[in-house]
XYZ file of C-alpha atoms in Angstrom:
724
model
C 75.861 -49.135 19.740
C 74.916 -50.318 23.167
C 77.025 -50.250 26.155
C 78.547 -51.767 27.663
C 79.397 -52.843 27.376
C 81.875 -50.737 25.064
C 80.737 -53.504 26.136
C 79.933 -53.884 22.481
C 82.307 -51.996 20.395
C 85.827 -53.264 19.716
C 86.601 -49.645 19.048
C 86.451 -49.241 22.766
C 89.815 -50.966 22.938
C 90.963 -47.639 21.661
C 89.130 -45.708 24.295
C 89.807 -47.765 27.500
C 93.359 -48.187 28.695
C 94.820 -51.707 28.294
C 95.042 -53.524 31.622
C 92.654 -51.230 33.533
C 89.876 -53.787 33.470
C 91.946 -56.889 32.632
C 91.288 -60.163 34.415
C 91.755 -59.691 38.092
C 91.028 -61.735 41.203
C 88.252 -63.920 42.405
C 87.217 -63.461 46.036
C 86.662 -66.341 48.265
C 83.297 -66.145 49.994
C 84.696 -65.319 53.471
C 86.495 -62.264 52.041
C 89.789 -63.039 53.624
C 91.477 -64.507 50.627
C 91.228 -64.525 46.791
C 92.264 -66.808 43.979
C 93.926 -65.958 40.713
C 94.836 -67.738 37.480
C 98.623 -68.005 36.807
C 99.207 -69.722 33.515
C 97.957 -73.277 33.883
C 97.593 -73.157 37.753
C 95.389 -71.473 40.293
C 96.780 -69.772 43.414
C 95.192 -68.498 46.580
C 96.376 -65.342 48.357
C 95.562 -64.920 52.069
C 94.836 -61.344 53.427
C 96.333 -59.232 54.825
C 99.606 -61.257 54.803
C 99.510 -61.710 51.032
C 100.846 -65.249 51.503
C 100.402 -67.171 48.347
C 99.773 -70.901 48.000
C 99.213 -72.956 44.756
C 95.879 -74.914 45.127
C 95.655 -76.308 41.597
C 98.856 -77.220 39.885
C 99.296 -77.705 36.193
C 99.868 -81.485 36.484
C 96.337 -81.935 37.994
C 94.779 -80.571 34.760
C 96.321 -83.143 32.451
C 93.663 -85.428 30.987
C 94.265 -89.081 30.984
C 96.163 -90.161 27.894
C 97.581 -86.623 27.310
C 100.787 -84.976 28.300
C 99.892 -81.408 28.465
C 97.724 -79.451 30.863
C 94.516 -77.892 29.495
C 94.615 -74.185 28.963
C 92.271 -72.454 31.437
C 89.975 -69.886 30.028
C 88.156 -69.400 33.330
C 87.372 -71.349 36.460
C 84.855 -71.441 39.383
C 84.776 -73.152 42.851
C 81.906 -74.956 44.335
C 80.488 -73.288 47.335
C 82.364 -75.668 49.677
C 85.585 -74.998 47.761
C 86.120 -78.788 47.330
C 85.759 -78.850 43.579
C 86.911 -76.597 40.710
C 85.191 -76.173 37.376
C 87.457 -75.519 34.525
C 86.442 -73.943 31.296
C 88.604 -74.529 28.250
C 88.775 -74.917 24.423
C 86.472 -71.887 24.206
C 84.847 -70.655 20.973
C 83.184 -67.307 20.191
C 79.460 -67.102 19.722
C 78.742 -63.456 19.027
C 80.982 -61.083 21.014
C 82.471 -63.476 23.456
C 83.778 -67.024 23.566
C 80.922 -68.401 25.525
C 80.903 -72.023 24.459
C 83.617 -74.635 25.033
C 84.519 -77.683 27.103
C 84.202 -77.932 30.936
C 86.003 -80.249 33.362
C 85.674 -80.853 37.042
C 88.654 -81.326 39.389
C 87.945 -82.842 42.830
C 90.618 -81.274 45.054
C 90.401 -84.073 47.583
C 90.729 -87.144 45.331
C 92.459 -85.308 42.498
C 89.972 -86.807 39.965
C 89.772 -84.789 36.819
C 86.878 -85.544 34.461
C 85.214 -83.935 31.515
C 81.506 -82.920 31.635
C 79.150 -83.530 28.796
C 81.219 -86.158 27.125
C 78.381 -87.128 24.846
C 77.965 -83.536 23.671
C 79.715 -82.103 20.650
C 83.146 -80.590 21.252
C 83.129 -76.958 22.505
C 79.302 -76.908 22.747
C 78.761 -76.366 26.541
C 77.808 -72.991 27.851
C 77.620 -71.332 31.205
C 78.232 -74.520 33.324
C 77.594 -73.961 37.067
C 77.843 -75.994 40.217
C 74.713 -76.511 42.034
C 74.833 -74.750 45.527
C 75.204 -78.060 47.176
C 78.124 -79.046 44.840
C 76.602 -82.314 43.730
C 75.721 -81.389 40.131
C 76.583 -79.076 37.313
C 74.028 -77.630 34.920
C 74.950 -76.362 31.455
C 73.422 -75.422 28.136
C 74.329 -77.279 24.907
C 72.657 -76.734 21.498
C 69.854 -74.568 23.030
C 68.796 -77.091 25.725
C 69.641 -77.267 29.508
C 71.246 -80.259 31.028
C 72.216 -81.328 34.485
C 75.001 -83.747 35.238
C 75.395 -85.636 38.450
C 78.978 -85.547 39.527
C 79.014 -88.812 41.491
C 77.552 -90.928 38.623
C 78.290 -88.761 35.530
C 74.703 -89.284 34.569
C 73.344 -86.569 32.228
C 69.773 -85.552 32.362
C 68.016 -83.166 29.821
C 65.953 -80.556 31.623
C 64.658 -79.166 28.341
C 64.202 -81.013 25.092
C 62.512 -78.599 22.635
C 65.470 -76.318 22.010
C 66.330 -75.345 18.411
C 68.251 -72.567 16.747
C 65.032 -70.529 16.998
C 63.636 -71.776 20.396
C 66.430 -70.957 22.769
C 66.589 -72.304 26.299
C 69.143 -71.146 28.820
C 70.708 -68.562 26.675
C 69.732 -65.776 24.268
C 69.439 -64.606 20.712
C 71.631 -62.004 19.115
C 69.772 -58.859 20.151
C 69.403 -59.824 23.814
C 73.056 -60.461 24.063
C 74.073 -57.396 22.011
C 71.835 -54.779 23.784
C 70.975 -56.238 27.219
C 74.306 -58.076 27.874
C 72.165 -61.220 28.408
C 74.237 -64.409 27.762
C 73.953 -66.818 30.728
C 70.285 -67.697 30.754
C 69.656 -69.886 33.704
C 69.962 -69.828 37.564
C 70.245 -72.594 40.169
C 67.826 -72.318 43.044
C 69.406 -71.851 46.429
C 68.243 -75.358 47.574
C 69.683 -77.051 44.343
C 66.288 -78.550 43.575
C 65.377 -76.522 40.466
C 66.677 -74.255 37.741
C 64.985 -70.983 36.613
C 65.671 -70.176 32.937
C 64.792 -67.953 30.004
C 63.265 -69.275 26.804
C 63.454 -67.083 23.770
C 61.168 -67.931 20.868
C 62.680 -66.293 17.843
C 60.606 -68.169 15.208
C 58.974 -64.916 14.315
C 62.304 -62.986 13.908
C 63.506 -62.784 10.367
C 67.046 -63.679 9.377
C 69.392 -61.141 7.981
C 71.474 -62.841 5.258
C 75.204 -62.136 5.129
C 77.166 -63.453 2.161
C 80.507 -65.261 2.364
C 82.108 -65.097 -1.104
C 85.696 -65.919 -0.250
C 85.790 -69.238 1.462
C 84.376 -71.519 -1.258
C 83.853 -71.436 -5.067
C 80.135 -70.839 -4.545
C 79.052 -68.112 -2.144
C 77.637 -69.160 1.263
C 74.662 -67.560 2.872
C 75.182 -66.776 6.605
C 71.874 -66.212 8.334
C 71.767 -63.961 11.425
C 68.541 -63.838 13.430
C 68.169 -60.122 13.747
C 65.138 -57.933 14.551
C 65.337 -54.685 12.761
C 63.955 -51.522 14.316
C 60.234 -51.352 13.835
C 59.933 -55.178 14.146
C 58.387 -56.745 17.219
C 60.670 -58.418 19.841
C 61.162 -62.037 20.033
C 58.807 -63.737 22.490
C 60.413 -64.237 25.913
C 59.226 -66.287 28.964
C 60.763 -67.574 32.171
C 60.213 -71.043 33.550
C 61.313 -73.021 36.545
C 62.214 -76.705 35.899
C 62.296 -79.261 38.647
C 65.501 -81.268 38.644
C 63.830 -84.487 39.833
C 60.919 -84.532 37.290
C 62.357 -82.331 34.540
C 58.861 -80.582 34.546
C 58.771 -76.881 33.861
C 56.328 -74.420 35.397
C 56.035 -71.251 33.281
C 55.711 -67.893 35.119
C 52.457 -66.120 34.281
C 54.175 -62.753 33.515
C 51.535 -60.248 32.410
C 51.528 -58.587 29.005
C 52.056 -59.777 25.446
C 55.326 -61.736 25.248
C 56.175 -60.234 21.813
C 55.698 -56.704 23.045
C 57.837 -56.777 26.189
C 61.348 -57.674 27.325
C 62.671 -59.583 30.299
C 66.251 -58.498 30.638
C 66.763 -59.593 34.108
C 65.770 -62.548 36.368
C 67.077 -63.989 39.644
C 65.874 -66.034 42.685
C 64.312 -63.684 45.096
C 66.420 -64.372 48.168
C 64.829 -67.799 48.708
C 63.956 -71.008 46.803
C 60.214 -70.473 46.416
C 59.987 -67.392 44.316
C 61.898 -65.587 41.527
C 62.065 -61.900 40.654
C 61.720 -60.582 37.115
C 62.433 -57.231 35.484
C 60.092 -56.510 32.600
C 60.314 -53.595 30.156
C 57.727 -52.702 27.507
C 58.933 -52.491 23.920
C 59.528 -48.770 24.222
C 61.603 -49.414 27.369
C 60.142 -46.353 29.118
C 58.909 -48.304 32.080
C 60.313 -50.938 34.413
C 58.211 -53.458 36.450
C 59.579 -55.628 39.095
C 57.587 -58.906 39.335
C 57.636 -61.630 42.019
C 56.684 -65.163 40.781
C 55.720 -68.236 42.804
C 57.613 -71.134 41.229
C 54.986 -73.716 42.215
C 51.999 -71.961 40.634
C 53.654 -69.518 38.229
C 51.482 -66.668 39.710
C 53.100 -63.362 39.057
C 52.656 -60.078 41.068
C 53.924 -56.696 40.074
C 55.228 -54.914 43.251
C 57.314 -52.079 41.919
C 57.362 -49.967 38.833
C 58.758 -46.674 37.469
C 58.690 -44.847 34.243
C 60.555 -42.153 32.327
C 59.552 -39.876 29.478
C 62.632 -41.137 27.584
C 63.963 -44.565 28.621
C 64.742 -46.530 31.763
C 67.959 -48.302 32.284
C 68.345 -51.927 32.904
C 69.493 -52.241 36.506
C 72.663 -54.212 36.136
C 75.847 -54.298 38.181
C 79.107 -55.459 36.680
C 78.066 -55.125 33.077
C 76.143 -58.390 32.581
C 72.513 -59.066 33.317
C 73.116 -60.838 36.699
C 72.519 -60.275 40.264
C 70.111 -58.585 42.627
C 71.694 -57.019 45.718
C 69.710 -58.482 48.589
C 69.952 -57.370 52.133
C 70.178 -60.205 54.797
C 66.518 -60.169 55.557
C 65.823 -61.390 51.995
C 63.024 -58.911 51.736
C 64.888 -55.755 50.554
C 67.348 -55.022 47.914
C 69.441 -52.199 46.489
C 68.144 -50.526 43.445
C 69.341 -47.716 41.133
C 67.113 -45.078 39.672
C 67.244 -41.726 38.005
C 63.697 -40.836 39.126
C 64.851 -37.654 40.963
C 67.054 -36.496 38.097
C 70.147 -38.203 39.289
C 71.287 -41.824 39.344
C 70.804 -42.779 42.988
C 70.733 -45.905 45.149
C 67.559 -46.953 46.912
C 66.468 -49.742 49.288
C 63.383 -51.334 47.803
C 61.332 -53.913 49.558
C 59.142 -56.666 48.142
C 56.242 -54.602 49.474
C 57.130 -51.922 46.985
C 58.246 -49.460 49.563
C 61.464 -47.594 48.954
C 64.047 -45.463 50.809
C 66.739 -43.187 49.236
C 70.244 -44.091 50.230
C 72.377 -41.675 48.248
C 71.264 -38.018 48.747
C 72.496 -35.056 46.701
C 72.959 -33.590 43.279
C 75.350 -36.157 41.945
C 75.210 -39.464 39.999
C 76.200 -42.863 41.364
C 78.266 -44.422 38.563
C 78.449 -47.978 39.843
C 77.405 -49.736 43.062
C 80.334 -51.734 44.291
C 79.622 -53.257 47.802
C 77.801 -52.793 51.007
C 78.121 -54.020 54.645
C 74.988 -54.021 56.685
C 76.799 -54.602 59.963
C 78.976 -51.558 59.442
C 76.085 -49.557 57.952
C 78.109 -48.581 54.952
C 77.710 -48.722 51.172
C 80.510 -48.166 48.600
C 80.007 -46.820 45.003
C 81.901 -44.799 42.419
C 81.007 -41.145 41.633
C 82.585 -37.969 40.585
C 80.442 -35.034 41.582
C 82.838 -32.330 40.584
C 84.503 -33.705 37.415
C 82.554 -35.918 34.964
C 85.655 -37.118 33.304
C 86.984 -38.879 36.501
C 85.830 -41.657 38.817
C 86.373 -42.199 42.604
C 85.286 -44.431 45.428
C 82.720 -42.974 47.680
C 80.858 -44.298 50.686
C 77.823 -43.345 52.722
C 75.631 -44.998 55.269
C 73.249 -47.711 54.265
C 70.364 -46.165 56.298
C 70.353 -43.033 54.048
C 71.179 -40.664 56.832
C 74.816 -39.932 55.871
C 76.535 -37.865 53.282
C 78.680 -39.107 50.501
C 82.339 -39.266 51.468
C 85.304 -39.673 49.127
C 87.453 -42.640 49.987
C 89.945 -42.496 47.026
C 93.052 -40.625 47.920
C 92.899 -36.931 47.293
C 96.424 -36.883 45.586
C 95.295 -39.402 42.937
C 93.241 -37.363 40.380
C 91.889 -39.609 37.592
C 89.940 -42.731 37.236
C 89.629 -45.363 40.044
C 88.155 -48.798 39.851
C 87.783 -51.317 42.630
C 87.118 -55.093 43.182
C 85.835 -55.135 46.834
C 85.790 -58.266 48.901
C 82.414 -59.800 50.047
C 82.986 -58.471 53.592
C 83.945 -54.921 52.430
C 87.240 -55.139 54.303
C 89.681 -55.462 51.340
C 89.862 -54.393 47.755
C 91.912 -54.602 44.614
C 92.338 -51.022 43.618
C 93.308 -49.880 40.118
C 94.077 -46.391 38.993
C 94.893 -44.512 35.869
C 94.865 -40.970 34.490
C 96.009 -39.082 31.455
C 99.451 -38.903 33.057
C 99.520 -42.287 34.936
C 99.467 -45.578 33.124
C 97.326 -48.303 34.751
C 98.616 -49.353 38.197
C 97.121 -51.439 40.942
C 97.424 -52.295 44.678
C 95.674 -54.288 47.390
C 94.129 -52.109 50.070
C 92.199 -52.354 53.301
C 88.902 -50.512 53.784
C 87.522 -48.094 54.902
C 90.945 -46.449 55.590
C 92.085 -47.170 52.056
C 95.476 -48.294 53.190
C 97.866 -50.253 50.930
C 98.917 -53.614 52.201
C 102.502 -52.968 51.131
C 103.695 -49.312 50.793
C 106.527 -50.452 48.591
C 104.027 -51.888 46.096
C 101.477 -49.176 46.457
C 100.128 -47.041 43.689
C 101.985 -44.016 44.947
C 105.233 -45.901 44.878
C 104.507 -47.256 41.413
C 103.639 -43.777 40.152
C 106.899 -42.391 41.421
C 108.773 -44.816 39.135
C 106.817 -43.954 35.998
C 108.401 -41.779 33.328
C 106.318 -38.647 32.377
C 104.059 -38.963 29.512
C 105.438 -37.469 26.362
C 102.167 -36.261 24.783
C 100.407 -34.064 27.337
C 96.579 -34.265 27.414
C 94.713 -31.036 28.214
C 91.184 -31.319 29.484
C 88.933 -28.472 28.365
C 85.346 -27.098 29.030
C 83.896 -25.589 25.911
C 80.802 -23.493 25.972
C 78.905 -23.374 22.680
C 76.751 -20.718 21.140
C 73.769 -22.830 22.422
C 74.956 -22.223 26.009
C 75.912 -25.802 26.310
C 79.150 -26.615 28.241
C 80.883 -29.842 26.988
C 83.987 -31.667 28.120
C 86.851 -32.323 25.816
C 90.499 -33.474 25.737
C 93.115 -32.102 23.483
C 96.599 -33.188 22.594
C 98.908 -30.603 20.882
C 102.058 -31.326 18.746
C 105.302 -31.810 20.655
C 106.890 -28.860 19.038
C 103.708 -26.745 19.266
C 104.253 -23.079 18.174
C 101.278 -20.808 18.839
C 102.226 -18.597 15.852
C 101.678 -21.496 13.453
C 98.448 -23.141 12.298
C 97.999 -26.903 12.730
C 95.427 -29.440 11.434
C 92.865 -30.698 13.971
C 91.476 -34.186 14.049
C 88.337 -35.079 15.983
C 87.673 -38.614 17.411
C 83.900 -38.997 17.973
C 81.398 -41.374 19.332
C 78.569 -39.199 21.018
C 75.824 -41.759 21.455
C 74.321 -43.117 24.727
C 76.525 -46.186 24.714
C 79.774 -44.533 25.585
C 81.664 -41.497 26.600
C 85.118 -40.683 25.155
C 86.257 -37.957 27.325
C 87.724 -39.772 30.283
C 90.691 -39.029 32.443
C 92.594 -42.227 31.711
C 95.844 -43.138 30.025
C 94.134 -43.770 26.774
C 92.911 -40.266 26.393
C 94.658 -38.673 23.455
C 95.682 -41.961 21.870
C 94.483 -43.249 18.495
C 94.835 -46.936 17.912
C 94.098 -46.582 14.222
C 96.984 -44.276 13.488
C 100.366 -45.795 12.565
C 102.792 -43.592 14.318
C 102.586 -40.636 16.690
C 100.048 -38.016 15.863
C 101.568 -35.428 18.126
C 105.021 -35.971 16.757
C 103.766 -35.717 13.251
C 102.082 -32.433 13.965
C 98.326 -32.970 14.593
C 96.118 -31.454 17.180
C 93.954 -34.409 18.358
C 90.553 -33.764 20.166
C 87.607 -35.634 21.477
C 84.375 -34.048 22.755
C 81.449 -35.374 24.884
C 78.246 -33.649 24.175
C 74.707 -34.237 25.441
C 73.471 -37.771 25.388
C 76.722 -39.371 26.366
C 76.611 -41.498 29.557
C 78.457 -38.965 31.671
C 77.708 -38.418 35.432
C 76.018 -35.113 34.733
C 72.437 -35.991 35.633
C 69.463 -37.451 33.834
C 68.706 -34.364 31.750
C 72.213 -34.342 30.206
C 72.099 -38.059 29.274
C 68.421 -38.173 28.048
C 68.350 -34.956 26.155
C 69.241 -37.079 23.127
C 65.916 -39.003 23.179
C 64.539 -39.240 19.660
C 67.366 -36.831 18.620
C 70.346 -39.230 17.798
C 71.923 -37.673 14.680
C 70.708 -34.196 15.532
C 71.334 -32.809 19.001
C 74.556 -34.720 19.480
C 75.828 -33.728 16.102
C 75.056 -30.076 16.681
C 76.851 -30.190 20.097
C 80.044 -31.595 18.346
C 79.857 -28.991 15.442
C 79.278 -26.018 17.711
C 82.161 -27.065 20.135
C 84.380 -27.500 17.106
C 83.383 -23.982 15.924
C 84.479 -22.639 19.210
C 87.810 -24.416 19.035
C 88.345 -23.125 15.512
C 88.460 -19.575 16.907
C 91.926 -20.407 18.164
C 94.435 -18.901 15.744
C 96.752 -21.843 15.954
C 94.140 -24.149 14.339
C 93.993 -24.364 10.500
C 90.342 -24.230 9.560
C 91.218 -25.679 6.130
C 92.581 -28.861 7.621
C 89.803 -30.241 9.908
C 89.173 -34.049 9.967
C 86.896 -36.305 11.994
C 86.881 -40.014 12.505
C 84.829 -42.674 14.377
C 83.718 -46.270 14.512
C 80.177 -47.707 14.746
C 78.113 -44.997 16.416
C 81.220 -42.756 15.971
C 81.206 -43.684 12.252
C 77.592 -42.466 12.058
C 78.564 -39.255 13.863
C 81.500 -38.779 11.400
C 79.195 -39.040 8.469
C 76.611 -36.663 9.886
C 79.234 -34.053 10.715
C 80.763 -34.288 7.293
C 77.382 -34.075 5.534
C 75.478 -31.622 7.925
C 78.362 -29.218 8.637
C 80.523 -29.356 5.433
C 81.619 -25.821 6.163
C 83.448 -27.023 9.323
C 84.734 -30.548 8.431
C 86.653 -31.160 5.306
C 87.819 -34.815 5.851
C 86.075 -37.795 7.487
C 86.962 -41.486 8.034
C 83.933 -43.449 9.041
C 84.171 -47.169 10.126
C 81.267 -49.514 10.383
C 78.673 -46.756 10.568
C 74.960 -46.967 10.765
C 74.191 -44.936 7.722
C 70.415 -45.544 8.030
C 68.932 -45.789 11.528
C 66.034 -47.878 10.106
C 68.647 -50.612 9.418
C 69.721 -51.191 13.048
C 68.209 -53.474 15.737
C 65.036 -52.925 17.606
C 66.248 -52.941 21.211
C 68.946 -50.244 20.749
C 67.293 -48.028 18.234
C 63.778 -48.016 19.775
C 65.174 -47.457 23.251
C 66.689 -44.155 22.330
C 64.538 -43.218 19.298
C 61.023 -44.500 19.777
C 59.242 -46.807 17.330
C 59.439 -45.767 13.751
C 55.772 -46.433 13.036
C 55.099 -43.575 15.391
C 57.881 -41.079 14.737
C 59.662 -42.189 11.533
C 60.680 -38.600 10.824
C 63.154 -38.773 13.750
C 64.918 -41.761 12.315
C 65.114 -40.088 8.941
C 66.311 -36.732 10.255
C 69.094 -38.393 12.325
C 70.346 -40.717 9.587
C 73.562 -39.725 7.745
C 72.058 -41.094 4.440
C 69.545 -38.200 4.553
C 72.301 -35.665 4.229
C 74.684 -37.534 1.904
C 73.893 -35.161 -0.973
C 75.586 -32.348 0.998
C 79.096 -33.952 0.863
C 81.684 -31.462 -0.129
C 84.916 -32.766 1.502
C 86.842 -35.967 1.528
C 85.276 -39.196 2.723
C 86.854 -42.696 3.368
C 84.154 -45.114 4.326
C 85.201 -48.528 5.663
C 82.910 -51.572 6.499
C 83.323 -55.336 6.985
C 81.067 -57.386 4.770
C 80.580 -59.942 7.592
C 79.420 -57.416 10.141
C 76.584 -59.038 11.947
C 75.984 -55.967 14.147
C 75.930 -52.961 11.900
C 75.039 -54.695 8.556
C 77.012 -54.095 5.376
C 73.734 -52.912 3.804
C 74.433 -49.629 5.439
C 77.529 -49.181 3.322
C 75.838 -50.163 0.034
C 72.785 -47.901 0.770
C 75.120 -44.983 1.505
C 77.263 -45.682 -1.563
C 74.116 -45.729 -3.737
C 73.068 -42.292 -2.328
C 76.519 -40.854 -2.933
C 76.546 -42.194 -6.399
C 73.094 -40.645 -7.076
C 74.429 -37.194 -6.431
C 77.851 -37.713 -8.031
C 79.683 -37.331 -4.838
C 83.199 -38.751 -5.110
C 84.649 -40.577 -2.127
C 86.824 -43.583 -1.255
C 85.401 -46.822 -0.056
C 87.061 -49.939 1.479
C 85.159 -53.207 2.142
C 86.924 -55.819 4.252
C 85.557 -59.345 3.119
C 83.897 -61.412 5.885
C 85.259 -59.174 8.642
C 82.935 -58.538 11.607
C 82.144 -55.233 13.339
C 85.637 -55.100 14.843
C 87.422 -55.635 11.512
C 90.193 -57.760 12.950
C 89.831 -61.301 11.449
C 92.247 -62.410 8.884
C 95.998 -62.187 8.453
C 97.259 -58.593 8.066
C 93.806 -56.969 8.654
C 94.714 -54.573 11.403
C 97.934 -53.603 9.783
C 96.202 -52.969 6.449
C 93.323 -50.874 8.333
C 95.775 -48.794 10.171
C 97.896 -48.106 7.090
C 94.780 -47.172 5.143
C 93.619 -44.821 7.890
C 96.992 -43.152 8.306
C 97.714 -42.690 4.681
C 94.265 -41.188 3.932
C 94.495 -38.811 6.876
C 97.989 -37.568 5.860
C 96.961 -37.190 2.253
C 93.815 -35.165 2.823
C 94.535 -33.535 6.142
C 98.322 -33.077 6.015
C 100.127 -32.851 9.367
C 102.412 -30.130 10.625
C 102.398 -26.429 11.539
C 102.414 -23.814 8.775
């Protein structure tokens, strides 16, 4: 339901091309080289020569008494690059494998030792070198520890952590909806650590039931604040390494009625900066806190009639982009109707950097010396993404940097100096490719290995994707893609299948190689004779301005559903589409949309396959649902009017509903509530529950094969393929 993250939805694996955002390179601080993981070794590549040297060989990562090198999940260098922190033996917490074991390799002495030896196996989280490289701090069992690398002495910085009082990391909902995982930050002078503490003692547990792994059922509690429930209390403290004493920041407002999704050191070691949101998430406050006294001062705020976005870069709640004076930083805001970049000072003054009627998609890098800032945008086509630059002083115009001959979706990993970048590109006709380039000229290091050269070697895509603009009877123009059958004959009528999501967490109509693909279908839809379509209506996070994105406020399940249905209605005017064979499918928020379309517009859609859907908006978590819908105590009717369960009595067509009983995200209760409602009105349907599977329905032998077979067989039975 939230972002990012597709962040969040495993269904996004269907929407984003494999490899486009795969593990890439890690820049060295001077920006003239990068490191990368190659099996069980780490290599460094110098630029622009591309000369590669191995700096950590596999034999250095063999623990004493063992014969095999550790498998590296990730790694990090100390600031002086003399030590390497190795993360291994990782285990999943909620969405990601954020707990495991950490080892430190001293590159000079070749000493290789494990951290936290007295801690349980695979219990360490977010280990980080201190800036001076002498210590490592980490979380274990909800407490923060610091370990001296010279003596291996471990010191507890907090001692009150429990499953409900969480230090240095977060509860389920903060991770799910704010992408908050790593919950502590070293001070620049290595003398203290700033950290979050989440008090979830007032948050009720949602109980899942495991009935397959033992003779007697097991209760699985998940700390989960439902919409309408107050947030867990959150506060920020700074602990002194020498004394282990914490000073709590005196952040104004009731701790159980506000969120703190972001916190960092404020460009020095004497104060931290905090972003605070009220429960409705319609205002953001930036607060400076003195770490010695805890005194807090709000210096900047902005509000929105709908919601404000958490100002993150890179997907996770980390980082403020400070200028060298340590007083100003880069900030993103939609306050003028477009997502723009500003320079904001600690005095609250601001200056617009990006000027014009277009959205900045992502801030990538900036170079004060060169007076340049790089970002992604696509002013002319919301389905694409390009690298742009402008002047940091706000006096320049946005200039496209990505090559004009490469129409599609570009992503960049830019060096700290802004001189080099790893460039990735994909489109509906180009499978993901990459190259190393120099900036600002955007010149490949090696023409023979350039993206243009790689594209020339690719075979043409068999199933052509058409991008459409559809104007509905409501005078709304939406983007869509369509894939027609290989043997398309305009004199015949073909079934049409819609893939939907349509909520603020994600857009599906992107000019990438995954466009037109269906990871749930066993076979080739185009070969089998289906027309496959996806549409992005209002409320999707497309670069079309604030009004487009926030038109959905308090109207999820209404305005987005109508946009989908009215666009489908326009498509059905084409004589080559069979109006008696119209199907729709989606996962999570897309599952909710599938249900709503099938129930609210039964005259259009005859068949639906909904996976892990929120059938009742009053069952989902507070951060996501209240951000986009308000607080149900104030406008309950909006939640009711947007929930599929409200319209279940209207089912006329064919429904296959699928849900994992171990879904900690969209709880299985949604399925049973919907089933009860359909039974009440004698609505016949098919239902598949996957025991103990989570939101992604992938655990267990044979699961995905079974799911794909189920999906494909049902679609073929109730929406038969082929032209007639």
